[in-house]
Amino acid sequence: MRCIVTGAAGFIGSHLCERLLADGHAVTGIDCFTDYYPRPVKERNLAHLIDKPHFTLRELDLSQGVPADVTAGAEWVFHLAAMAGLTRSWLDFDSYNRHNLTATHRLLESLKGSPTLKRVIYASTSSVYGKYASGDESLPTRPGSPYGITKLAAEQLCRVYADEFGVPSVVLRYFSVYGPRQRPEMGYHLFINAILQGKPIKLTGDGLQVRGNTYIDDCVEATVRATQAMPGEAFNLGGGELVTVLEVFKKLERIIGKPAIIERHPARAGDQLSTGADVTKLFKHLGWKPTTGIDEGLAKQVEWQKTLR
């Protein structure tokens, strides 16, 4: 297959590119290298792929339009590019609107009428459900942050382009993905670095927030399988194991062999209090289920972060 992966230099995108190439597909990676986190981190994510014979990197801002030659002949399009994280979305709504909504619109416009296109996989988020995101796809969508609002709006764009123009899209709502290459501002990355360096962890809220965590390899496996799903479907994608933030601290203390120093702060506006994906639908449609438990996954992320020091 000829594949396009947007957000290719990111955490999940780089792993997805790696998997698709290993499966024998040709991959065009697209990334605009926003300043959300340092460019060298993203370049490191792609360092082992950049010289692969079937991989091409295009540095493009999708919100400015998509050149026709980029999407010509594409069969699978994985749209992972986005401004992530809820905290900054309260302060920089224009950037979230541009990169999450306008960019999706421009990409869908470029795919209208494509004779080769088989699937668009849109990477959404549990944040579309809001503060309480535990259950199946019938949960009401009540985003609690501008980030969640832009991601839900982009889901609706995919639906409209499917209904009106036959663009065959599938939505995956990712739940708390972690593992090697996790973005440097994400919780587990910050927690691990703090414990390794003997520095305080900034804990927002009471630490009893519940998370259903998804290991990166499980996330990528489901994302690839989604190319076989019926267009128009939306799926929760989560790892199944539920843990509180305080329980994660204890697990990391045990794995690293050092105590966590906790510095308490008020809860963040719009923070999710409970997330846990019911993935029954994903299993029924695609036979997918998670295979990596939280203890094993955290240990792998710790080992990777040790190599960065």
PDB file of C-alpha atoms in Angstrom:
ATOM      1  CA  MET A   1       0.000   0.000   0.000  1.00  0.00           C
ATOM      2  CA  ARG A   2       1.002   3.612  -0.473  1.00  0.00           C
ATOM      3  CA  CYS A   3       0.474   5.191   2.941  1.00  0.00           C
ATOM      4  CA  ILE A   4       0.456   8.748   4.246  1.00  0.00           C
ATOM      5  CA  VAL A   5       1.087   9.433   7.930  1.00  0.00           C
ATOM      6  CA  THR A   6       0.504  12.985   9.124  1.00  0.00           C
ATOM      7  CA  GLY A   7       2.264  13.936  12.340  1.00  0.00           C
ATOM      8  CA  ALA A   8       4.932  11.430  11.301  1.00  0.00           C
ATOM      9  CA  ALA A   9       7.651  12.900  13.514  1.00  0.00           C
ATOM     10  CA  GLY A  10       5.545  12.658  16.656  1.00  0.00           C
ATOM     11  CA  PHE A  11       5.353   9.998  19.346  1.00  0.00           C
ATOM     12  CA  ILE A  12       2.687   7.753  17.821  1.00  0.00           C
ATOM     13  CA  GLY A  13       3.298   8.806  14.222  1.00  0.00           C
ATOM     14  CA  SER A  14       6.947   7.746  14.197  1.00  0.00           C
ATOM     15  CA  HIS A  15       6.081   4.326  15.633  1.00  0.00           C
ATOM     16  CA  LEU A  16       3.317   3.939  13.045  1.00  0.00           C
ATOM     17  CA  CYS A  17       5.694   4.802  10.188  1.00  0.00           C
ATOM     18  CA  GLU A  18       8.143   2.224  11.501  1.00  0.00           C
ATOM     19  CA  ARG A  19       5.453  -0.467  11.615  1.00  0.00           C
ATOM     20  CA  LEU A  20       4.104   0.289   8.131  1.00  0.00           C
ATOM     21  CA  LEU A  21       7.592   0.160   6.614  1.00  0.00           C
ATOM     22  CA  ALA A  22       8.279  -3.135   8.401  1.00  0.00           C
ATOM     23  CA  ASP A  23       5.061  -4.489   6.856  1.00  0.00           C
ATOM     24  CA  GLY A  24       6.381  -3.625   3.392  1.00  0.00           C
ATOM     25  CA  HIS A  25       4.348  -0.486   2.657  1.00  0.00           C
ATOM     26  CA  ALA A  26       5.605   2.750   1.100  1.00  0.00           C
ATOM     27  CA  VAL A  27       5.190   5.657   3.523  1.00  0.00           C
ATOM     28  CA  THR A  28       5.071   9.408   3.007  1.00  0.00           C
ATOM     29  CA  GLY A  29       5.421  11.116   6.367  1.00  0.00           C
ATOM     30  CA  ILE A  30       4.105  14.649   6.791  1.00  0.00           C
ATOM     31  CA  ASP A  31       5.003  16.953   9.664  1.00  0.00           C
ATOM     32  CA  CYS A  32       5.153  20.716  10.105  1.00  0.00           C
ATOM     33  CA  PHE A  33       7.384  20.565  13.206  1.00  0.00           C
ATOM     34  CA  THR A  34       5.356  22.933  15.371  1.00  0.00           C
ATOM     35  CA  ASP A  35       7.111  24.386  18.409  1.00  0.00           C
ATOM     36  CA  TYR A  36       4.855  22.470  20.826  1.00  0.00           C
ATOM     37  CA  TYR A  37       8.015  20.633  21.832  1.00  0.00           C
ATOM     38  CA  PRO A  38      11.595  20.879  20.517  1.00  0.00           C
ATOM     39  CA  ARG A  39      12.284  19.997  16.889  1.00  0.00           C
ATOM     40  CA  PRO A  40      15.381  17.904  17.776  1.00  0.00           C
ATOM     41  CA  VAL A  41      13.108  15.533  19.731  1.00  0.00           C
ATOM     42  CA  LYS A  42      10.987  14.964  16.628  1.00  0.00           C
ATOM     43  CA  GLU A  43      14.023  14.584  14.404  1.00  0.00           C
ATOM     44  CA  ARG A  44      15.358  11.947  16.798  1.00  0.00           C
ATOM     45  CA  ASN A  45      12.062  10.070  16.467  1.00  0.00           C
ATOM     46  CA  LEU A  46      12.634   9.764  12.714  1.00  0.00           C
ATOM     47  CA  ALA A  47      16.412   9.362  12.684  1.00  0.00           C
ATOM     48  CA  HIS A  48      16.328   5.616  12.003  1.00  0.00           C
ATOM     49  CA  LEU A  49      13.698   5.994   9.255  1.00  0.00           C
ATOM     50  CA  ILE A  50      14.916   8.943   7.252  1.00  0.00           C
ATOM     51  CA  ASP A  51      17.191   6.906   4.961  1.00  0.00           C
ATOM     52  CA  LYS A  52      14.813   3.990   4.446  1.00  0.00           C
ATOM     53  CA  PRO A  53      14.212   3.427   0.701  1.00  0.00           C
ATOM     54  CA  HIS A  54      10.400   3.452   0.943  1.00  0.00           C
ATOM     55  CA  PHE A  55      10.087   6.415   3.310  1.00  0.00           C
ATOM     56  CA  THR A  56       9.681  10.043   2.234  1.00  0.00           C
ATOM     57  CA  LEU A  57       9.385  12.982   4.625  1.00  0.00           C
ATOM     58  CA  ARG A  58       7.492  16.092   3.556  1.00  0.00           C
ATOM     59  CA  GLU A  59       7.652  19.135   5.817  1.00  0.00           C
ATOM     60  CA  LEU A  60       4.245  20.716   5.320  1.00  0.00           C
ATOM     61  CA  ASP A  61       1.727  22.765   7.256  1.00  0.00           C
ATOM     62  CA  LEU A  62      -1.536  21.092   6.276  1.00  0.00           C
ATOM     63  CA  SER A  63      -3.542  24.127   7.340  1.00  0.00           C
ATOM     64  CA  GLN A  64      -1.984  26.022   4.429  1.00  0.00           C
ATOM     65  CA  GLY A  65      -3.197  23.458   1.909  1.00  0.00           C
ATOM     66  CA  VAL A  66      -2.036  20.094   0.597  1.00  0.00           C
ATOM     67  CA  PRO A  67      -0.152  19.955  -2.729  1.00  0.00           C
ATOM     68  CA  ALA A  68      -1.830  17.551  -5.151  1.00  0.00           C
ATOM     69  CA  ASP A  69       1.309  15.444  -5.596  1.00  0.00           C
ATOM     70  CA  VAL A  70       1.398  14.636  -1.877  1.00  0.00           C
ATOM     71  CA  THR A  71      -1.869  12.688  -1.761  1.00  0.00           C
ATOM     72  CA  ALA A  72      -1.957  11.428  -5.366  1.00  0.00           C
ATOM     73  CA  GLY A  73      -2.129   7.640  -5.362  1.00  0.00           C
ATOM     74  CA  ALA A  74      -2.490   7.310  -1.602  1.00  0.00           C
ATOM     75  CA  GLU A  75      -4.435   4.256  -0.439  1.00  0.00           C
ATOM     76  CA  TRP A  76      -4.247   4.505   3.359  1.00  0.00           C
ATOM     77  CA  VAL A  77      -4.092   7.913   5.072  1.00  0.00           C
ATOM     78  CA  PHE A  78      -3.418   8.029   8.809  1.00  0.00           C
ATOM     79  CA  HIS A  79      -4.190  11.526  10.082  1.00  0.00           C
ATOM     80  CA  LEU A  80      -2.371  11.868  13.410  1.00  0.00           C
ATOM     81  CA  ALA A  81      -1.135  15.466  13.067  1.00  0.00           C
ATOM     82  CA  ALA A  82      -2.546  17.742  15.776  1.00  0.00           C
ATOM     83  CA  MET A  83      -1.804  20.201  18.528  1.00  0.00           C
ATOM     84  CA  ALA A  84      -2.098  17.991  21.586  1.00  0.00           C
ATOM     85  CA  GLY A  85      -2.639  18.651  25.285  1.00  0.00           C
ATOM     86  CA  LEU A  86      -5.424  20.497  27.022  1.00  0.00           C
ATOM     87  CA  THR A  87      -3.543  23.069  29.125  1.00  0.00           C
ATOM     88  CA  ARG A  88      -2.120  25.129  26.273  1.00  0.00           C
ATOM     89  CA  SER A  89      -5.430  25.002  24.395  1.00  0.00           C
ATOM     90  CA  TRP A  90      -6.908  27.478  26.902  1.00  0.00           C
ATOM     91  CA  LEU A  91      -4.176  29.975  26.013  1.00  0.00           C
ATOM     92  CA  ASP A  92      -3.671  29.486  22.271  1.00  0.00           C
ATOM     93  CA  PHE A  93      -7.008  28.541  20.764  1.00  0.00           C
ATOM     94  CA  ASP A  94      -6.109  29.871  17.312  1.00  0.00           C
ATOM     95  CA  SER A  95      -3.254  27.376  16.978  1.00  0.00           C
ATOM     96  CA  TYR A  96      -5.475  24.482  18.058  1.00  0.00           C
ATOM     97  CA  ASN A  97      -8.181  25.534  15.626  1.00  0.00           C
ATOM     98  CA  ARG A  98      -5.610  25.833  12.835  1.00  0.00           C
ATOM     99  CA  HIS A  99      -3.734  22.576  13.361  1.00  0.00           C
ATOM    100  CA  ASN A 100      -6.624  20.384  14.520  1.00  0.00           C
ATOM    101  CA  LEU A 101      -9.573  21.629  12.503  1.00  0.00           C
ATOM    102  CA  THR A 102      -8.390  23.689   9.527  1.00  0.00           C
ATOM    103  CA  ALA A 103      -5.611  21.204   8.750  1.00  0.00           C
ATOM    104  CA  THR A 104      -8.116  18.323   8.805  1.00  0.00           C
ATOM    105  CA  HIS A 105     -10.391  20.235   6.446  1.00  0.00           C
ATOM    106  CA  ARG A 106      -7.556  20.889   3.987  1.00  0.00           C
ATOM    107  CA  LEU A 107      -6.502  17.240   4.065  1.00  0.00           C
ATOM    108  CA  LEU A 108     -10.045  15.981   3.469  1.00  0.00           C
ATOM    109  CA  GLU A 109     -10.452  18.449   0.597  1.00  0.00           C
ATOM    110  CA  SER A 110      -7.318  17.042  -1.030  1.00  0.00           C
ATOM    111  CA  LEU A 111      -8.717  13.489  -0.793  1.00  0.00           C
ATOM    112  CA  LYS A 112     -12.127  14.161  -2.369  1.00  0.00           C
ATOM    113  CA  GLY A 113     -12.638  12.085  -5.483  1.00  0.00           C
ATOM    114  CA  SER A 114      -9.440  10.070  -5.074  1.00  0.00           C
ATOM    115  CA  PRO A 115      -9.708   6.867  -7.152  1.00  0.00           C
ATOM    116  CA  THR A 116      -7.121   5.027  -5.045  1.00  0.00           C
ATOM    117  CA  LEU A 117      -8.125   5.979  -1.496  1.00  0.00           C
ATOM    118  CA  LYS A 118      -9.292   3.040   0.624  1.00  0.00           C
ATOM    119  CA  ARG A 119      -9.302   4.444   4.177  1.00  0.00           C
ATOM    120  CA  VAL A 120      -8.632   7.598   6.177  1.00  0.00           C
ATOM    121  CA  ILE A 121      -7.868   6.779   9.803  1.00  0.00           C
ATOM    122  CA  TYR A 122      -8.467   9.834  11.962  1.00  0.00           C
ATOM    123  CA  ALA A 123      -6.712   9.819  15.341  1.00  0.00           C
ATOM    124  CA  SER A 124      -9.056  11.400  17.861  1.00  0.00           C
ATOM    125  CA  THR A 125      -8.923  11.360  21.648  1.00  0.00           C
ATOM    126  CA  SER A 126     -10.773  10.390  24.810  1.00  0.00           C
ATOM    127  CA  SER A 127     -10.945  14.135  25.493  1.00  0.00           C
ATOM    128  CA  VAL A 128     -14.008  14.339  23.239  1.00  0.00           C
ATOM    129  CA  TYR A 129     -15.942  12.744  26.118  1.00  0.00           C
ATOM    130  CA  GLY A 130     -14.900  15.315  28.711  1.00  0.00           C
ATOM    131  CA  LYS A 131     -14.059  14.848  32.391  1.00  0.00           C
ATOM    132  CA  TYR A 132     -15.615  11.393  32.689  1.00  0.00           C
ATOM    133  CA  ALA A 133     -14.548   9.198  29.799  1.00  0.00           C
ATOM    134  CA  SER A 134     -15.144   5.669  31.051  1.00  0.00           C
ATOM    135  CA  GLY A 135     -17.279   3.406  28.920  1.00  0.00           C
ATOM    136  CA  ASP A 136     -18.034   2.574  25.315  1.00  0.00           C
ATOM    137  CA  GLU A 137     -18.669   4.698  22.240  1.00  0.00           C
ATOM    138  CA  SER A 138     -22.224   5.505  23.373  1.00  0.00           C
ATOM    139  CA  LEU A 139     -20.867   7.914  26.000  1.00  0.00           C
ATOM    140  CA  PRO A 140     -22.034  11.484  25.388  1.00  0.00           C
ATOM    141  CA  THR A 141     -19.403  13.731  23.825  1.00  0.00           C
ATOM    142  CA  ARG A 142     -18.956  16.679  26.187  1.00  0.00           C
ATOM    143  CA  PRO A 143     -15.400  18.020  25.751  1.00  0.00           C
ATOM    144  CA  GLY A 144     -14.011  19.836  28.782  1.00  0.00           C
ATOM    145  CA  SER A 145     -11.321  21.835  26.973  1.00  0.00           C
ATOM    146  CA  PRO A 146     -10.791  23.730  23.707  1.00  0.00           C
ATOM    147  CA  TYR A 147      -8.471  20.889  22.673  1.00  0.00           C
ATOM    148  CA  GLY A 148     -11.274  18.348  23.012  1.00  0.00           C
ATOM    149  CA  ILE A 149     -13.659  20.645  21.159  1.00  0.00           C
ATOM    150  CA  THR A 150     -11.350  20.947  18.142  1.00  0.00           C
ATOM    151  CA  LYS A 151     -10.798  17.189  18.025  1.00  0.00           C
ATOM    152  CA  LEU A 152     -14.534  16.472  18.155  1.00  0.00           C
ATOM    153  CA  ALA A 153     -15.156  19.069  15.453  1.00  0.00           C
ATOM    154  CA  ALA A 154     -12.569  17.360  13.253  1.00  0.00           C
ATOM    155  CA  GLU A 155     -14.358  14.039  13.800  1.00  0.00           C
ATOM    156  CA  GLN A 156     -17.513  15.690  12.504  1.00  0.00           C
ATOM    157  CA  LEU A 157     -15.650  16.982   9.460  1.00  0.00           C
ATOM    158  CA  CYS A 158     -14.616  13.411   8.682  1.00  0.00           C
ATOM    159  CA  ARG A 159     -18.255  12.336   8.973  1.00  0.00           C
ATOM    160  CA  VAL A 160     -19.472  15.099   6.672  1.00  0.00           C
ATOM    161  CA  TYR A 161     -16.843  14.339   4.035  1.00  0.00           C
ATOM    162  CA  ALA A 162     -17.795  10.671   4.206  1.00  0.00           C
ATOM    163  CA  ASP A 163     -21.503  11.432   3.833  1.00  0.00           C
ATOM    164  CA  GLU A 164     -21.212  14.053   1.125  1.00  0.00           C
ATOM    165  CA  PHE A 165     -18.115  13.063  -0.840  1.00  0.00           C
ATOM    166  CA  GLY A 166     -17.509   9.403  -0.043  1.00  0.00           C
ATOM    167  CA  VAL A 167     -14.201   9.920   1.773  1.00  0.00           C
ATOM    168  CA  PRO A 168     -13.957   6.571   3.647  1.00  0.00           C
ATOM    169  CA  SER A 169     -12.971   7.558   7.183  1.00  0.00           C
ATOM    170  CA  VAL A 170     -12.651   5.651  10.459  1.00  0.00           C
ATOM    171  CA  VAL A 171     -12.240   7.411  13.827  1.00  0.00           C
ATOM    172  CA  LEU A 172     -10.033   6.066  16.620  1.00  0.00           C
ATOM    173  CA  ARG A 173     -10.315   7.700  20.040  1.00  0.00           C
ATOM    174  CA  TYR A 174      -6.944   7.171  21.733  1.00  0.00           C
ATOM    175  CA  PHE A 175      -6.837   6.793  25.519  1.00  0.00           C
ATOM    176  CA  SER A 176      -3.608   7.836  27.342  1.00  0.00           C
ATOM    177  CA  VAL A 177      -0.932   6.363  25.083  1.00  0.00           C
ATOM    178  CA  TYR A 178       2.494   5.856  26.667  1.00  0.00           C
ATOM    179  CA  GLY A 179       5.814   4.131  26.014  1.00  0.00           C
ATOM    180  CA  PRO A 180       9.162   4.923  24.347  1.00  0.00           C
ATOM    181  CA  ARG A 181       9.218   8.298  22.502  1.00  0.00           C
ATOM    182  CA  GLN A 182       6.340   9.665  24.578  1.00  0.00           C
ATOM    183  CA  ARG A 183       6.238  13.446  24.232  1.00  0.00           C
ATOM    184  CA  PRO A 184       8.399  15.243  26.820  1.00  0.00           C
ATOM    185  CA  GLU A 185       5.495  17.193  28.339  1.00  0.00           C
ATOM    186  CA  MET A 186       3.283  14.135  28.910  1.00  0.00           C
ATOM    187  CA  GLY A 187       2.653  12.904  32.423  1.00  0.00           C
ATOM    188  CA  TYR A 188       4.553   9.622  32.507  1.00  0.00           C
ATOM    189  CA  HIS A 189       7.557  11.167  30.790  1.00  0.00           C
ATOM    190  CA  LEU A 190       7.638  13.940  33.380  1.00  0.00           C
ATOM    191  CA  PHE A 191       7.120  11.527  36.298  1.00  0.00           C
ATOM    192  CA  ILE A 192       9.921   9.202  35.195  1.00  0.00           C
ATOM    193  CA  ASN A 193      12.388  12.025  34.600  1.00  0.00           C
ATOM    194  CA  ALA A 194      11.634  13.546  37.990  1.00  0.00           C
ATOM    195  CA  ILE A 195      12.190  10.282  39.878  1.00  0.00           C
ATOM    196  CA  LEU A 196      15.358   9.457  37.923  1.00  0.00           C
ATOM    197  CA  GLN A 197      16.773  12.919  38.694  1.00  0.00           C
ATOM    198  CA  GLY A 198      15.517  13.124  42.288  1.00  0.00           C
ATOM    199  CA  LYS A 199      13.372  16.165  41.518  1.00  0.00           C
ATOM    200  CA  PRO A 200       9.798  16.947  42.634  1.00  0.00           C
ATOM    201  CA  ILE A 201       6.840  15.768  40.575  1.00  0.00           C
ATOM    202  CA  LYS A 202       4.216  18.462  40.053  1.00  0.00           C
ATOM    203  CA  LEU A 203       0.970  16.669  40.941  1.00  0.00           C
ATOM    204  CA  THR A 204      -2.147  18.577  39.862  1.00  0.00           C
ATOM    205  CA  GLY A 205      -5.299  17.593  41.703  1.00  0.00           C
ATOM    206  CA  ASP A 206      -5.581  14.883  44.352  1.00  0.00           C
ATOM    207  CA  GLY A 207      -3.811  12.117  42.415  1.00  0.00           C
ATOM    208  CA  LEU A 208      -6.936   9.968  42.361  1.00  0.00           C
ATOM    209  CA  GLN A 209      -7.605  10.688  38.692  1.00  0.00           C
ATOM    210  CA  VAL A 210      -8.135   7.339  36.970  1.00  0.00           C
ATOM    211  CA  ARG A 211      -6.480   6.545  33.656  1.00  0.00           C
ATOM    212  CA  GLY A 212      -6.901   3.667  31.244  1.00  0.00           C
ATOM    213  CA  ASN A 213      -3.470   3.421  29.653  1.00  0.00           C
ATOM    214  CA  THR A 214      -2.544   2.225  26.165  1.00  0.00           C
ATOM    215  CA  TYR A 215       0.968   0.978  25.387  1.00  0.00           C
ATOM    216  CA  ILE A 216       2.348   2.338  22.119  1.00  0.00           C
ATOM    217  CA  ASP A 217       2.698  -1.045  20.371  1.00  0.00           C
ATOM    218  CA  ASP A 218      -0.918  -1.907  21.151  1.00  0.00           C
ATOM    219  CA  CYS A 219      -2.009   1.505  19.860  1.00  0.00           C
ATOM    220  CA  VAL A 220      -0.127   1.043  16.586  1.00  0.00           C
ATOM    221  CA  GLU A 221      -1.491  -2.477  16.084  1.00  0.00           C
ATOM    222  CA  ALA A 222      -5.078  -1.251  16.438  1.00  0.00           C
ATOM    223  CA  THR A 223      -4.395   1.727  14.170  1.00  0.00           C
ATOM    224  CA  VAL A 224      -3.144  -0.530  11.382  1.00  0.00           C
ATOM    225  CA  ARG A 225      -6.060  -2.923  11.827  1.00  0.00           C
ATOM    226  CA  ALA A 226      -8.495  -0.013  11.554  1.00  0.00           C
ATOM    227  CA  THR A 227      -7.785   0.088   7.814  1.00  0.00           C
ATOM    228  CA  GLN A 228     -10.061  -2.968   7.606  1.00  0.00           C
ATOM    229  CA  ALA A 229     -12.942  -1.358   9.525  1.00  0.00           C
ATOM    230  CA  MET A 230     -16.133  -0.201   7.860  1.00  0.00           C
ATOM    231  CA  PRO A 231     -16.034   3.492   6.916  1.00  0.00           C
ATOM    232  CA  GLY A 232     -18.042   5.701   9.241  1.00  0.00           C
ATOM    233  CA  GLU A 233     -17.221   3.771  12.406  1.00  0.00           C
ATOM    234  CA  ALA A 234     -15.709   5.286  15.573  1.00  0.00           C
ATOM    235  CA  PHE A 235     -13.801   3.158  18.075  1.00  0.00           C
ATOM    236  CA  ASN A 236     -12.408   3.632  21.562  1.00  0.00           C
ATOM    237  CA  LEU A 237      -8.787   2.499  21.703  1.00  0.00           C
ATOM    238  CA  GLY A 238      -7.471   1.845  25.203  1.00  0.00           C
ATOM    239  CA  GLY A 239      -5.344  -0.599  27.152  1.00  0.00           C
ATOM    240  CA  GLY A 240      -7.968  -1.751  29.619  1.00  0.00           C
ATOM    241  CA  GLU A 241      -5.989  -1.478  32.884  1.00  0.00           C
ATOM    242  CA  LEU A 242      -7.203   1.311  35.155  1.00  0.00           C
ATOM    243  CA  VAL A 243      -4.806   2.985  37.592  1.00  0.00           C
ATOM    244  CA  THR A 244      -4.796   6.220  39.568  1.00  0.00           C
ATOM    245  CA  VAL A 245      -1.960   8.705  39.263  1.00  0.00           C
ATOM    246  CA  LEU A 246      -0.836   7.850  42.804  1.00  0.00           C
ATOM    247  CA  GLU A 247      -0.725   4.159  41.878  1.00  0.00           C
ATOM    248  CA  VAL A 248       1.488   5.022  38.909  1.00  0.00           C
ATOM    249  CA  PHE A 249       3.901   6.790  41.268  1.00  0.00           C
ATOM    250  CA  LYS A 250       4.155   3.614  43.362  1.00  0.00           C
ATOM    251  CA  LYS A 251       4.785   1.477  40.283  1.00  0.00           C
ATOM    252  CA  LEU A 252       7.513   3.823  39.067  1.00  0.00           C
ATOM    253  CA  GLU A 253       9.128   3.892  42.503  1.00  0.00           C
ATOM    254  CA  ARG A 254       9.321   0.117  42.405  1.00  0.00           C
ATOM    255  CA  ILE A 255      10.653  -0.030  38.829  1.00  0.00           C
ATOM    256  CA  ILE A 256      13.251   2.717  39.292  1.00  0.00           C
ATOM    257  CA  GLY A 257      14.154   1.928  42.888  1.00  0.00           C
ATOM    258  CA  LYS A 258      13.909   5.545  44.055  1.00  0.00           C
ATOM    259  CA  PRO A 259      11.169   7.476  45.886  1.00  0.00           C
ATOM    260  CA  ALA A 260       8.913   9.979  44.183  1.00  0.00           C
ATOM    261  CA  ILE A 261       8.998  13.508  45.624  1.00  0.00           C
ATOM    262  CA  ILE A 262       5.473  14.862  45.245  1.00  0.00           C
ATOM    263  CA  GLU A 263       4.708  18.561  45.007  1.00  0.00           C
ATOM    264  CA  ARG A 264       0.966  19.204  45.108  1.00  0.00           C
ATOM    265  CA  HIS A 265      -0.780  21.820  42.954  1.00  0.00           C
ATOM    266  CA  PRO A 266      -4.429  22.709  42.208  1.00  0.00           C
ATOM    267  CA  ALA A 267      -6.274  20.741  39.549  1.00  0.00           C
ATOM    268  CA  ARG A 268      -6.011  21.983  35.978  1.00  0.00           C
ATOM    269  CA  ALA A 269      -9.049  23.438  34.230  1.00  0.00           C
ATOM    270  CA  GLY A 270     -10.751  20.797  32.124  1.00  0.00           C
ATOM    271  CA  ASP A 271      -8.595  17.920  33.385  1.00  0.00           C
ATOM    272  CA  GLN A 272     -10.141  14.489  32.936  1.00  0.00           C
ATOM    273  CA  LEU A 273     -11.055  12.828  36.222  1.00  0.00           C
ATOM    274  CA  SER A 274     -11.658   9.338  34.869  1.00  0.00           C
ATOM    275  CA  THR A 275     -10.785   7.664  31.567  1.00  0.00           C
ATOM    276  CA  GLY A 276     -11.236   4.014  30.745  1.00  0.00           C
ATOM    277  CA  ALA A 277     -11.991   2.696  27.283  1.00  0.00           C
ATOM    278  CA  ASP A 278     -14.472  -0.096  26.782  1.00  0.00           C
ATOM    279  CA  VAL A 279     -12.922  -1.669  23.648  1.00  0.00           C
ATOM    280  CA  THR A 280     -15.572  -4.343  23.087  1.00  0.00           C
ATOM    281  CA  LYS A 281     -16.512  -2.808  19.736  1.00  0.00           C
ATOM    282  CA  LEU A 282     -12.908  -2.770  18.530  1.00  0.00           C
ATOM    283  CA  PHE A 283     -12.516  -6.431  19.476  1.00  0.00           C
ATOM    284  CA  LYS A 284     -15.770  -7.454  17.788  1.00  0.00           C
ATOM    285  CA  HIS A 285     -14.979  -5.629  14.548  1.00  0.00           C
ATOM    286  CA  LEU A 286     -11.221  -6.186  14.252  1.00  0.00           C
ATOM    287  CA  GLY A 287     -10.248  -8.856  16.775  1.00  0.00           C
ATOM    288  CA  TRP A 288      -7.931  -6.428  18.589  1.00  0.00           C
ATOM    289  CA  LYS A 289      -7.165  -6.500  22.280  1.00  0.00           C
ATOM    290  CA  PRO A 290      -4.256  -5.026  24.270  1.00  0.00           C
ATOM    291  CA  THR A 291      -1.319  -7.292  25.081  1.00  0.00           C
ATOM    292  CA  THR A 292       1.006  -5.095  27.179  1.00  0.00           C
ATOM    293  CA  GLY A 293       0.208  -4.509  30.851  1.00  0.00           C
ATOM    294  CA  ILE A 294       0.945  -1.268  32.662  1.00  0.00           C
ATOM    295  CA  ASP A 295       3.875  -2.641  34.680  1.00  0.00           C
ATOM    296  CA  GLU A 296       5.618  -4.042  31.604  1.00  0.00           C
ATOM    297  CA  GLY A 297       4.920  -0.917  29.577  1.00  0.00           C
ATOM    298  CA  LEU A 298       6.186   1.470  32.248  1.00  0.00           C
ATOM    299  CA  ALA A 299       9.374  -0.581  32.624  1.00  0.00           C
ATOM    300  CA  LYS A 300      10.014  -0.262  28.872  1.00  0.00           C
ATOM    301  CA  GLN A 301       9.443   3.489  28.978  1.00  0.00           C
ATOM    302  CA  VAL A 302      11.795   3.845  31.951  1.00  0.00           C
ATOM    303  CA  GLU A 303      14.547   1.963  30.100  1.00  0.00           C
ATOM    304  CA  TRP A 304      14.101   4.209  27.062  1.00  0.00           C
ATOM    305  CA  GLN A 305      14.212   7.397  29.123  1.00  0.00           C
ATOM    306  CA  LYS A 306      17.404   6.255  30.802  1.00  0.00           C
ATOM    307  CA  THR A 307      19.065   6.297  27.368  1.00  0.00           C
ATOM    308  CA  LEU A 308      18.207   9.993  26.953  1.00  0.00           C
ATOM    309  CA  ARG A 309      20.108  11.155  30.030  1.00  0.00           C
TER     310      ARG A 309
END
